[in-house]
Coordinates of C-alpha atoms in Angstrom, one line a residue:
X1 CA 8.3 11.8 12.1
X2 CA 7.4 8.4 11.4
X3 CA 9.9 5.2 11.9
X4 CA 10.7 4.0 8.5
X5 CA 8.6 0.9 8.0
X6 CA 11.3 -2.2 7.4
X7 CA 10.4 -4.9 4.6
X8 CA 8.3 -8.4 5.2
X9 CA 10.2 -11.2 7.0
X10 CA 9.6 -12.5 3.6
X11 CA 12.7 -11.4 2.3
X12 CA 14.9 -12.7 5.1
X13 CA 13.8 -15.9 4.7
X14 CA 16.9 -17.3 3.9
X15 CA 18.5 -16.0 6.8
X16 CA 15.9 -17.9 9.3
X17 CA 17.9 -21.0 10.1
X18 CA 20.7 -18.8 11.8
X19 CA 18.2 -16.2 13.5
X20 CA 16.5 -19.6 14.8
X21 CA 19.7 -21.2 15.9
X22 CA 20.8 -18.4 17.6
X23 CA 17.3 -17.3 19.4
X24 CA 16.4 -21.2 20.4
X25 CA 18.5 -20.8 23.7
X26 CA 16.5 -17.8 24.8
X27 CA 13.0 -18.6 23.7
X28 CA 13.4 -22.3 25.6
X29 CA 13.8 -20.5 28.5
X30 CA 11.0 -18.2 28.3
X31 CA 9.1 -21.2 27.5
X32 CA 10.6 -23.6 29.8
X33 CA 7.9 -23.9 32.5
X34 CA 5.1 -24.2 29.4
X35 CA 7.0 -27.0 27.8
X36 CA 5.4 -30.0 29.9
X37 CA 2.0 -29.1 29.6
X38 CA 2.4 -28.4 25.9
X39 CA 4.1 -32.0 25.2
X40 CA 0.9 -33.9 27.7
X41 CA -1.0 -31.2 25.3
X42 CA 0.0 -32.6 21.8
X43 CA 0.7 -36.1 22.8
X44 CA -2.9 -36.0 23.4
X45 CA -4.2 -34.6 20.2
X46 CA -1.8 -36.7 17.7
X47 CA -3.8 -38.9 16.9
X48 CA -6.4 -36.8 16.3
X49 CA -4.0 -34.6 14.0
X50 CA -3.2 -37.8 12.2
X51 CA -6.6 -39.1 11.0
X52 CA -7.5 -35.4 10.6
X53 CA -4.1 -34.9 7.9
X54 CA -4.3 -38.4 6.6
X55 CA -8.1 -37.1 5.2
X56 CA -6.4 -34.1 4.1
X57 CA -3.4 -36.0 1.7
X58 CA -2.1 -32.8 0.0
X59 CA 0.1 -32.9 -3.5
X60 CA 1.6 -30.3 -2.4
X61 CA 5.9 -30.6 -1.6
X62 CA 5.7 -26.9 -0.5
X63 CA 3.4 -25.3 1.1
X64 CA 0.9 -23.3 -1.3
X65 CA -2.2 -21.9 -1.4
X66 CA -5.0 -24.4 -2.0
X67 CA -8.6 -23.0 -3.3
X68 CA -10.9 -24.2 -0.5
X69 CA -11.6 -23.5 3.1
X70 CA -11.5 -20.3 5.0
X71 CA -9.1 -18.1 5.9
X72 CA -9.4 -17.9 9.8
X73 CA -10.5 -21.3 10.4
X74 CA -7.1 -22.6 11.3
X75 CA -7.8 -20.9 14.9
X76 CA -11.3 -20.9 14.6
X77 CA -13.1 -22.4 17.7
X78 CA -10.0 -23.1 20.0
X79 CA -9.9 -22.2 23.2
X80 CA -8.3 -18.6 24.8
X81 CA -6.2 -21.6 26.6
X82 CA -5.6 -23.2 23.5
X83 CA -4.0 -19.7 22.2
X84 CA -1.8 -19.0 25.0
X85 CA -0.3 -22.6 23.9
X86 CA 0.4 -22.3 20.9
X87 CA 2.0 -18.8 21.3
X88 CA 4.2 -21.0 23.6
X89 CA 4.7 -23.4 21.1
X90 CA 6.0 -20.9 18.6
X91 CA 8.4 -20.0 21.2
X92 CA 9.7 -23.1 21.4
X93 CA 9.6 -24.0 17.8
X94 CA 10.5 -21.2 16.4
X95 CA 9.9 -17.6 14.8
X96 CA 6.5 -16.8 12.6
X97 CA 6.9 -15.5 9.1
X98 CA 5.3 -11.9 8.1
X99 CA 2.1 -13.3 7.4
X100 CA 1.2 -15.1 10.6
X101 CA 1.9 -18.8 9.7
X102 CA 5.3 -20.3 12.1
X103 CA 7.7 -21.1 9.4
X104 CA 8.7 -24.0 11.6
X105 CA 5.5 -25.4 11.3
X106 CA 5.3 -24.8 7.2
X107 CA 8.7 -26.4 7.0
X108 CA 7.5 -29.4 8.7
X109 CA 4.3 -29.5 6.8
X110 CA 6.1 -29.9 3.5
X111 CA 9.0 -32.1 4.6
X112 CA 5.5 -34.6 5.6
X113 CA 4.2 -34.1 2.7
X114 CA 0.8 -32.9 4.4
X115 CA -1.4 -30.1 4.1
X116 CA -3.7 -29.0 6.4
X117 CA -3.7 -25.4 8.8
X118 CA -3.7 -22.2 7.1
X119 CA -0.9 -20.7 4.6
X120 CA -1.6 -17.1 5.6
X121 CA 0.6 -16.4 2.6
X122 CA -0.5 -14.4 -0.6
X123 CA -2.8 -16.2 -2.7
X124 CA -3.0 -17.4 -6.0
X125 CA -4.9 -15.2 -8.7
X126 CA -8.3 -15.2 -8.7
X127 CA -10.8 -16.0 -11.6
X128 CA -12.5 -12.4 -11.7
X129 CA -15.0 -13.0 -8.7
X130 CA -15.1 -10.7 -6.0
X131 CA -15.5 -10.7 -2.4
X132 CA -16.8 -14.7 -1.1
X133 CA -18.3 -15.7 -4.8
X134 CA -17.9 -18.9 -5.9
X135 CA -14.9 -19.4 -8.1
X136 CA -12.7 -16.8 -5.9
X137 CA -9.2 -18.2 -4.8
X138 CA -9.6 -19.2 -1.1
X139 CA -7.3 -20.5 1.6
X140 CA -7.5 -24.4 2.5
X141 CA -9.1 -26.0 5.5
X142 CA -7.2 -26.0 8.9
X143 CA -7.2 -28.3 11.6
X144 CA -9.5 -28.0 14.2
X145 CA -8.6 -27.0 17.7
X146 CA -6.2 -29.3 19.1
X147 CA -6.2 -28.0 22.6
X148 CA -9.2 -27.5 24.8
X149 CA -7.5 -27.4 28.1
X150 CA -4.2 -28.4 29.2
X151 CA -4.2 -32.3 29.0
X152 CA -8.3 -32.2 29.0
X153 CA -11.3 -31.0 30.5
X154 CA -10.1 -31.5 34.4
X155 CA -6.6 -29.9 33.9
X156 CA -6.8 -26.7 35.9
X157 CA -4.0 -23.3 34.4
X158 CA -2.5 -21.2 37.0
X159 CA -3.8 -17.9 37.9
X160 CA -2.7 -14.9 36.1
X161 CA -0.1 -12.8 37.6
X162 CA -1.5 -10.7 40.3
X163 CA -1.8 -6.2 40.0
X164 CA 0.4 -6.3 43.0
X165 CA 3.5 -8.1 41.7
X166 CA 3.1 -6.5 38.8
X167 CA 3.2 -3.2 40.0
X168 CA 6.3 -4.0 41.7
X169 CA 8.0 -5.0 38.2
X170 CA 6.6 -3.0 35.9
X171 CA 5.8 0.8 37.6
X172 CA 10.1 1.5 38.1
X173 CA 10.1 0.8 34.8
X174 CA 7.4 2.5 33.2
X175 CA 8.6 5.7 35.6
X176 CA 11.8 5.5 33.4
X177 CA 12.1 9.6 31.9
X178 CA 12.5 8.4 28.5
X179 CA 8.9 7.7 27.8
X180 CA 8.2 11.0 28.5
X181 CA 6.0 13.5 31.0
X182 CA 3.1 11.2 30.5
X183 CA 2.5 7.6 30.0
X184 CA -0.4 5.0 30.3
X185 CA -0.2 1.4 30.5
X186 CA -2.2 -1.7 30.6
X187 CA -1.8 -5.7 31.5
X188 CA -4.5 -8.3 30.9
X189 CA -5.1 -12.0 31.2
X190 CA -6.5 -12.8 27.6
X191 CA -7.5 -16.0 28.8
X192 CA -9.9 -14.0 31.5
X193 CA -10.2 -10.7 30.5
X194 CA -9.0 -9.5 33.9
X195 CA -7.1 -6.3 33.9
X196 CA -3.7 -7.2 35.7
X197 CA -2.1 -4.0 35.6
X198 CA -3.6 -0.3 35.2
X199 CA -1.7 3.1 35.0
X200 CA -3.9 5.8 33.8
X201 CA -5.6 3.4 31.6
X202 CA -8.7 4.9 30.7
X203 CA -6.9 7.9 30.2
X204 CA -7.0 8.6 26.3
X205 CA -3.6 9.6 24.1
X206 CA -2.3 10.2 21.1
X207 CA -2.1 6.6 19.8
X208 CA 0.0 7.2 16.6
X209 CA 0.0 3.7 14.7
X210 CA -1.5 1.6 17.3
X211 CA -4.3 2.9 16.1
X212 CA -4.2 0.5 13.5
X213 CA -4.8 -2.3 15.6
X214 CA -8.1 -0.9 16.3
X215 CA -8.8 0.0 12.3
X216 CA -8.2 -3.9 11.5
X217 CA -10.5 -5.1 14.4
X218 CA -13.4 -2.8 12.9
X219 CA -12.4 -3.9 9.1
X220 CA -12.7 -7.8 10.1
X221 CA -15.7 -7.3 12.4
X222 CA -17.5 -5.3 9.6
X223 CA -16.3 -7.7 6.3
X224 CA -15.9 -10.4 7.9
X225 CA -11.9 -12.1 7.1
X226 CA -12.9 -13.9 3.8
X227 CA -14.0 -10.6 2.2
X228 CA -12.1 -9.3 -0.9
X229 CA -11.9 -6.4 -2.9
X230 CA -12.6 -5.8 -6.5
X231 CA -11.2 -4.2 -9.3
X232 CA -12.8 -4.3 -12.2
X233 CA -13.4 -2.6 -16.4
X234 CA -16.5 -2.4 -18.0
X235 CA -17.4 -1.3 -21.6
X236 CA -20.3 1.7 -21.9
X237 CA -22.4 0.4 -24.8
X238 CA -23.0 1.7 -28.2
X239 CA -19.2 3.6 -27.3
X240 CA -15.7 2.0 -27.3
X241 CA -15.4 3.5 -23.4
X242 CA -13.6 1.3 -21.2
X243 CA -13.4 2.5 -17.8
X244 CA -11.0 0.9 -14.7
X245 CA -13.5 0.8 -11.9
X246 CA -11.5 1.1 -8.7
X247 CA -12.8 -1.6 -5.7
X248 CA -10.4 0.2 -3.2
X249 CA -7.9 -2.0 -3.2
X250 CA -5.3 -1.0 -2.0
X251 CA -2.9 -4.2 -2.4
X252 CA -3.2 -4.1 -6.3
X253 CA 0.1 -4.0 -8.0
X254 CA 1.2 -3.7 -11.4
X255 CA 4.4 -5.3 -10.6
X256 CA 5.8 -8.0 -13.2
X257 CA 5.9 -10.5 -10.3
X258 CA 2.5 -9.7 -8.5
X259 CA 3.6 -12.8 -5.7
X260 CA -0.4 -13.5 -5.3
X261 CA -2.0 -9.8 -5.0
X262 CA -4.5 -8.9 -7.2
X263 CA -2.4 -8.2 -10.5
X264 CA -3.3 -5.3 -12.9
X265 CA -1.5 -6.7 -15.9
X266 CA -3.9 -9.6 -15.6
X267 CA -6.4 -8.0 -15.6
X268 CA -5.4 -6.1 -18.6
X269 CA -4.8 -9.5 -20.4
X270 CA -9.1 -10.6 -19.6
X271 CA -9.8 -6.8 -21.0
X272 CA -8.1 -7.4 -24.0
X273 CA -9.4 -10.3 -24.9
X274 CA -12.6 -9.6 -24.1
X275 CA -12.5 -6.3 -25.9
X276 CA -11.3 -8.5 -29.0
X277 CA -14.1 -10.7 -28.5
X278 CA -16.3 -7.7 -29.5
X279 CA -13.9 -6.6 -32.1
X280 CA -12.5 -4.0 -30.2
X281 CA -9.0 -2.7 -30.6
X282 CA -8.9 0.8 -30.4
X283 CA -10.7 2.2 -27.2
X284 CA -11.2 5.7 -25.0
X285 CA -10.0 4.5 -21.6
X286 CA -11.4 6.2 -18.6
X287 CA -10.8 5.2 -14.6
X288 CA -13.7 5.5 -12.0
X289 CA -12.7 6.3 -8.2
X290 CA -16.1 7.5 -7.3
X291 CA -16.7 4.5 -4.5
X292 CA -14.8 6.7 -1.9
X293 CA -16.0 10.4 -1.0
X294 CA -14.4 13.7 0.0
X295 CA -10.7 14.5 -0.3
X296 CA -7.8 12.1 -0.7
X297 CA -5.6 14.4 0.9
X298 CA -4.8 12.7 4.7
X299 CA -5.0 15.9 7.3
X300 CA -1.4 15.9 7.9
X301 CA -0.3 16.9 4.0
X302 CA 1.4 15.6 1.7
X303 CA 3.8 12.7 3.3
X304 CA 5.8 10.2 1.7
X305 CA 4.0 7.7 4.7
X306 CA 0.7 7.4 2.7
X307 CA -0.3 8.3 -1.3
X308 CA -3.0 10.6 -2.1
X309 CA -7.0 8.0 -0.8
X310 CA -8.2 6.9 -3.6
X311 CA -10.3 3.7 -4.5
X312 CA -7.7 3.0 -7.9
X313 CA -4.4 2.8 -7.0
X314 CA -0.9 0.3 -8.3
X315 CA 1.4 -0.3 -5.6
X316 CA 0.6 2.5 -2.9
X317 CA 2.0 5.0 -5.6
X318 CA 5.3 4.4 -5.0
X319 CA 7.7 5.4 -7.2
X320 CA 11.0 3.3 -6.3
X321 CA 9.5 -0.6 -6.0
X322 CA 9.6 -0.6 -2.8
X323 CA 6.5 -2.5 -0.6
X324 CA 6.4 -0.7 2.3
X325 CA 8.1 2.4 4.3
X326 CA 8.2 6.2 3.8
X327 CA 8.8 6.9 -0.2
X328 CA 7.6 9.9 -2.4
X329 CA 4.6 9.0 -3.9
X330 CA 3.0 9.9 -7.2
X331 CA 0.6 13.4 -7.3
X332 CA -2.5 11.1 -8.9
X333 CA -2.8 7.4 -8.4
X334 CA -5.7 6.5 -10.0
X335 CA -4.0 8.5 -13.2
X336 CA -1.0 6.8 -12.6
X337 CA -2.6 3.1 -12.5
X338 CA -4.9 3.9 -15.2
X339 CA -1.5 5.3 -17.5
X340 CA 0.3 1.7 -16.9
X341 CA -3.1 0.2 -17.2
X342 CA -3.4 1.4 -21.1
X343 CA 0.2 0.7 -21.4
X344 CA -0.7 -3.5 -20.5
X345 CA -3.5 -3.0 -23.0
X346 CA -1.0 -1.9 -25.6
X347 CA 0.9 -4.9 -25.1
X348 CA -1.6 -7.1 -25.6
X349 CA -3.0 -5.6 -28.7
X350 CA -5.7 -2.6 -27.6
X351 CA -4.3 0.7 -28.4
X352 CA -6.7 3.8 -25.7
X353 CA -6.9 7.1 -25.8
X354 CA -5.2 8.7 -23.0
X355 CA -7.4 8.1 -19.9
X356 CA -9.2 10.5 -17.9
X357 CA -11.8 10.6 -15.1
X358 CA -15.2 9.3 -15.5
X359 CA -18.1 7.1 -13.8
X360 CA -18.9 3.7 -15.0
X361 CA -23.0 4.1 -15.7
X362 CA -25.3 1.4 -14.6
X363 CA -25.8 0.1 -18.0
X364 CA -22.3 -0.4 -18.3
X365 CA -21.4 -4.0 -19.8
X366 CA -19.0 -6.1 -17.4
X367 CA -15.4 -7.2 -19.1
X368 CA -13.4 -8.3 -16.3
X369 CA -12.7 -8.6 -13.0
X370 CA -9.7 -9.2 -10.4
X371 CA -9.8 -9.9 -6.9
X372 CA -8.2 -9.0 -3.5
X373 CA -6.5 -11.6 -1.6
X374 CA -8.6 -12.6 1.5
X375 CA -9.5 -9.3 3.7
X376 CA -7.5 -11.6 6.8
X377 CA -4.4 -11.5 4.3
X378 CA -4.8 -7.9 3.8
X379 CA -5.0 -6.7 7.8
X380 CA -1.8 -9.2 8.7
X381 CA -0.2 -7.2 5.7
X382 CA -1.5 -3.8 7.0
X383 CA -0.1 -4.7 10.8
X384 CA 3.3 -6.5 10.3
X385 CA 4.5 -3.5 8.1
X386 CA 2.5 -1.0 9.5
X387 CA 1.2 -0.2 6.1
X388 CA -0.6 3.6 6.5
X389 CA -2.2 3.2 2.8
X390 CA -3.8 0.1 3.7
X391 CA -4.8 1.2 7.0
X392 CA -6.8 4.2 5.3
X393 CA -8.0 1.7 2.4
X394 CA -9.4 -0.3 5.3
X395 CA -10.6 2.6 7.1
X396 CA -12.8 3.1 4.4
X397 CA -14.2 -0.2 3.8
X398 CA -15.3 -0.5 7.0
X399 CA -17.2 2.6 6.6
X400 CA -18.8 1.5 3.2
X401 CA -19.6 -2.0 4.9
X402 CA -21.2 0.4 8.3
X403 CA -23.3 2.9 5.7
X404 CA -22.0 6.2 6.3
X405 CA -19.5 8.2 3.5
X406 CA -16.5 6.6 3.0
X407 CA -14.2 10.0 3.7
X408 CA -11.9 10.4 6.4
X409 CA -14.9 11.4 9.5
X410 CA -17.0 8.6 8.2
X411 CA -14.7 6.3 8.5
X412 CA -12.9 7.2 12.0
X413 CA -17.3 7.0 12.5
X414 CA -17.8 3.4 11.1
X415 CA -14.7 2.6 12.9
X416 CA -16.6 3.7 16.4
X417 CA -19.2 1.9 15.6
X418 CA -17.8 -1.7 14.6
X419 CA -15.9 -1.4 18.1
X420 CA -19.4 -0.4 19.9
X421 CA -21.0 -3.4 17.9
X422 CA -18.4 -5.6 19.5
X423 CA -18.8 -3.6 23.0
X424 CA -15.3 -2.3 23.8
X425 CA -14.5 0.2 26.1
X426 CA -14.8 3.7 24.5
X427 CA -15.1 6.8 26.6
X428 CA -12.6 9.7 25.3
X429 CA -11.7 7.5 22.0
X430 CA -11.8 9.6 19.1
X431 CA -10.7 8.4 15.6
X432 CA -9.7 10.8 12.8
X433 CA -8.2 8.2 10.8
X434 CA -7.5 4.9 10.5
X435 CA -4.0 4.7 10.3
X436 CA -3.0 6.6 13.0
X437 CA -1.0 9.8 11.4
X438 CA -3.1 12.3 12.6
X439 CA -2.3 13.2 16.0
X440 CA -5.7 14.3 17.0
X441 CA -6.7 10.7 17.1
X442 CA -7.3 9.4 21.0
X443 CA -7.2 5.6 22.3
X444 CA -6.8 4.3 25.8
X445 CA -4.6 1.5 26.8
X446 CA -7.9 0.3 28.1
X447 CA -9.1 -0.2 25.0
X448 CA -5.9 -1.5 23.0
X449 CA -5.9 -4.7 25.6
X450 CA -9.3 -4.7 24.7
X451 CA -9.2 -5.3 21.2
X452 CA -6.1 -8.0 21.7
X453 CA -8.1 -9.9 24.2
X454 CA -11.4 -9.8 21.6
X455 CA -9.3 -10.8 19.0
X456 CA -8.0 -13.8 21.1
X457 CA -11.6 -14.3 21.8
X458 CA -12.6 -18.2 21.0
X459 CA -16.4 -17.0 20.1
X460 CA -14.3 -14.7 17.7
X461 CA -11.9 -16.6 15.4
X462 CA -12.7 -13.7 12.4
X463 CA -10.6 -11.6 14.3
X464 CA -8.0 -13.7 14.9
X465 CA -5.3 -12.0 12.2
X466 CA -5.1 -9.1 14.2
X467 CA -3.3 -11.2 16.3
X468 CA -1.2 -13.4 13.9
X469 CA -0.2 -10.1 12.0
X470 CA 1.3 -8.0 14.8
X471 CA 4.9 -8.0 14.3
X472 CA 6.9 -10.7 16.2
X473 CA 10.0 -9.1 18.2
X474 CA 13.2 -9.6 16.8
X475 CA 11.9 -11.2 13.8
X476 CA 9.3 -9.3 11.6
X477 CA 8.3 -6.0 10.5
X478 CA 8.3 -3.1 12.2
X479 CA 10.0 -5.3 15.3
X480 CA 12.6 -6.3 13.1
X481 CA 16.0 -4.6 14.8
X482 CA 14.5 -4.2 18.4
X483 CA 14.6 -6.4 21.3
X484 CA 18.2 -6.5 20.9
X485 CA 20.8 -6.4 23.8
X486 CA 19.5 -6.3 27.1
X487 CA 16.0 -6.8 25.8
X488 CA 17.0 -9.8 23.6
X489 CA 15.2 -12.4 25.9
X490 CA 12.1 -11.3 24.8
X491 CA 12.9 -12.0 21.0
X492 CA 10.1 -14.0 20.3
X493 CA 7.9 -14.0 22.7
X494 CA 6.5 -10.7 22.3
X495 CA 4.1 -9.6 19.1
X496 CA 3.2 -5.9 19.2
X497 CA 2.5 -3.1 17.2
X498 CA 4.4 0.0 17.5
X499 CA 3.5 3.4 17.2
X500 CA 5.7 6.4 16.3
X501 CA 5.2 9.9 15.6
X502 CA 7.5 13.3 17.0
X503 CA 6.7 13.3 20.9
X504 CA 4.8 9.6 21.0
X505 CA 5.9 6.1 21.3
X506 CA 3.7 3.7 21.9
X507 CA 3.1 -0.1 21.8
X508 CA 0.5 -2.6 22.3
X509 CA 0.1 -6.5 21.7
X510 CA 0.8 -9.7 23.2
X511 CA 3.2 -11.8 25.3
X512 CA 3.3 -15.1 27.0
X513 CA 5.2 -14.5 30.4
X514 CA 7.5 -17.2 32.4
X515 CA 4.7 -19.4 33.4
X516 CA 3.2 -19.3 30.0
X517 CA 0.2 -17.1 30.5
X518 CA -0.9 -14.5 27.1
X519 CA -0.9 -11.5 28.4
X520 CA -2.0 -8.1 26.3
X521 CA -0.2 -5.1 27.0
X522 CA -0.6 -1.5 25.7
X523 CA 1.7 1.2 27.1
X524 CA 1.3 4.8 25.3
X525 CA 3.8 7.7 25.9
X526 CA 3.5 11.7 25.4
X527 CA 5.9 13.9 25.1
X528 CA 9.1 12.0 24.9
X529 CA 12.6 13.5 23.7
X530 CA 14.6 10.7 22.3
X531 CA 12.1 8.4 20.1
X532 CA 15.6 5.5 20.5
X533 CA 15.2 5.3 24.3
X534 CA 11.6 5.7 24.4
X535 CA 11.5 2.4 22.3
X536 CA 14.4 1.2 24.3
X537 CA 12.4 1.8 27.6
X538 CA 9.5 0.3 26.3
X539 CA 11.1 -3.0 25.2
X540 CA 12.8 -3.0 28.4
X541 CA 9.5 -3.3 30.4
X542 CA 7.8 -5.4 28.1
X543 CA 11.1 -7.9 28.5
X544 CA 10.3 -7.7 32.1
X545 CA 6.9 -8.8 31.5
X546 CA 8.0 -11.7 29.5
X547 CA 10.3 -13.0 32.3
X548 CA 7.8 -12.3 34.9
X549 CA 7.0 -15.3 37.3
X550 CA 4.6 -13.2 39.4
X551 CA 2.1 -15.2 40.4

């Protein structure tokens, strides 16, 4: 079984103010040791920010998505110390939305009337460009790194927590029966890259979503965060063939409201016009999945956790509006899409046959074109929710980008190799998928602190939304009702991805413990009983971690 995936901390927006208020007390005192360094820290760098917002002058009164910049600069070249701060500052300030961005920090932004940092938000549409073309809709320029050190070059952090004390906290707890006959865990300082804590860690088990953590490291490292996907139709010449090229996206929606993701009624509207252009308004429609190979069928069946792998697909398939979670899907989703597809065309004055499968040919004549948001969007999307359709979709993009055949082998492949590119640990890894479902798929919490502590890497700011999309505890996504009760000090503070399938829990991701070090953490279970007090246990421990003072 799979836990129900819960929607985007979008939708409780309005509710933030009172999960704020009533978090604050707890998250101060996680942070309370951190606080002094952070206000040396940003009394230093206001001026800086000043001069550096004043240039940036927005019109904006909300926060929105302006069209130049990149999407991971607003980390991009700080320091590992500089991250474990402004985790800490988040704690103090207050929860992150779904996408990564504090909503504190938005909040502020707009009551200032400034722009600058990142809006990991869904963009505006695009123009019809693809991937990093000119003309695509990209994110606006961030602030630089405000903190380099604590207070400057001379200012000296604390060591890391030592194995010892660790080992005293964490090893009753890990012992607890609930996580099962066998467990592995894993504690390191991302500011060093030191392994703190090791039980069984380079032993490899099932992984069961984690494994997405590793799928959007590989996707990033082999696309690169600005990258976006493209859907596009094209018109065969000397016919009246229109064909729906599918780019693989996997965010495209067909929604009325498509809040920023590539949007199939628009790009129904370009057809149409340019289809009338050509005095054309009767057409054969046809649709065009070919860029992926082999079946679309995951391993594990039919399952209302993922829709049939295809490179054309509206909304995941779903067939009750939803955005995320477990849902029956629809038997053909490039039929599907292409069916509402013809029905947009209708509506906008270009009556088609009733589509069917084809290729586009080489010689085919370009109409339109809409694009992906940025890939960096996409992964925070994929990891907050724990979205299994984008984590295949991704999966295989990363194999396309790596050259090998974009099916379910060749892409656990292409996944290997990004993470050997970047030289992570991986003896007895296996990937079968990139989403985690199948349960022949083999990590280590070795390598799961690994990936966090690359991703946190300064020399590495593309990876950086691996990170800002892991869901925050308490708050967002799949995290949403845990870290309740006795684990509730911890709300906050940690960001992990969980992982969930009959017999496995596991979770991996990030905390900043007592004296305000980031730690990564990966614990995986086997063979657990009771999938409630295997997540209880685990929040348990990681809580402990969180309040540790054990240096």
């Amino acid at each position: 079984m799979i836990v129900p995936e819960l929607r985007p901390w979008r939708a409780a927006r309005p509710h933030v103010v009172r999960a704020a208020d009533a978090v604050r007390p707890r998250l101060a005192r996680a942070a309370g040791i951190v606080r002094p360094r952070l206000a040396r820290a940003a009394a230093a760098a206001e001026p800086w920010v000043a001069r550096l917002t004043q240039a940036a002058k927005p019109q904006l009164t909300r926060i929105t998505r302006p069209k130049t910049g990149r999407t991971w600069q607003y980390t991009a070249g700080a320091t590992t110390a500089g991250l474990a701060l402004a985790v800490g500052v988040a704690t103090a300030a207050g929860p992150w939305d779904s996408t990564g961005q504090r909503t504190a920090e938005r909040d502020r932004a707009a009551a200032l009337e400034r722009a600058g940092g990142v809006d990991h938000g869904r963009p505006t549409e695009g123009s019809g460009t693809s991937d990093t073309a000119a003309g695509a809709p990209r994110p606006a320029p961030s602030a630089g790194a405000v903190l380099t050190g604590l207070g400057g070059a001379t200012t000296t952090v604390r060591s890391a927590p030592g194995s010892a004390a660790l080992t005293r906290v964490l090893g009753p707890l890990l012992a607890d029966p609930a996580l099962g006959t066998r467990r592995t865990a894993a504690v390191v300082d991302v500011s060093t890259g030191r392994r703190l804590y090791g039980s069984g860690a380079d032993t490899a088990l099932t992984p069961a979503s984690t494994t997405k953590i590793a799928t959007g490291v590989a996707a990033l490292a082999a696309l690169g965060p600005d990258h976006r996907l493209t859907t596009r139709t094209a018109l065969e010449p000397g016919t009246r063939e229109v064909v729906l090229v599918g780019g693989g996206d996997p965010t495209l929606t067909a929604r009325e409201t498509p809040e920023g993701w590539a949007s199939l009624r628009t790009l129904a509207a370009s057809t149409a016009t340019a289809l009338k252009k050509r005095g054309i308004t009767q057409a054969t429609l046809s649709y065009d999945t070919t860029l992926y190979a082999g079946t679309e069928v995951h391993p594990i069946g039919v399952n209302p956790n993922l829709a049939r792998v295809t490179a054309l697909t509206a909304d995941e398939g779903r067939t009750d509006g939803s955005s995320s979670g477990p849902v029956t899907r629809v038997p053909d989703p490039a039929a599907d899409a292409t069916r509402k597809f013809a029905g947009f065309l209708r509506a906008y004055g270009v009556k088609t046959s009733a589509p069917g499968p084809s290729k586009a040919s080489a010689r085919a004549e370009a109409l339109a074109t809409v694009s992906s948001a940025p890939l960096a969007s996409i992964v925070e999307r994929m990891l907050t929710n724990s979205d299994n359709d984008i984590a295949e979709a991704l999966a295989r993009q990363t194999a396309l980008a790596t050259g090998v055949r974009a099916d379910f082998a060749g892409a656990g492949k292409a996944i290997r190799i990004q993470l050997g590119r970047l030289g992570l640990p991986l003896d007895g890894v296996d990937f079968r998928d990139g989403s985690g479902l199948d349960r022949n798929d083999r990590l280590t919490a070795n390598l799961l602190t690994a990936l966090l502590v690359k991703a946190g890497d300064p020399a590495r700011p593309d990876l950086r939304p691996v990170l800002t999309g892991l869901p925050v505890a308490g708050f967002t996504g799949t995290l949403t009702t845990r870290y309740t009760g006795t684990a509730a000090d911890a709300a906050g503070v940690v960001r992990a991805k969980t992982g969930t399938l009959t017999g496995v829990n596991t979770l991996a991701g990030t905390v900043v413990d007592r004296d305000g070090h980031l730690l990564a953490f990966a614990v995986l279970t086997a063979d657990t009983t009771d999938p409630t007090a295997a997540q209880s246990a685990l929040d348990t421990a990681v809580t402990a971690l969180a309040a540790c003072g054990c240096s």
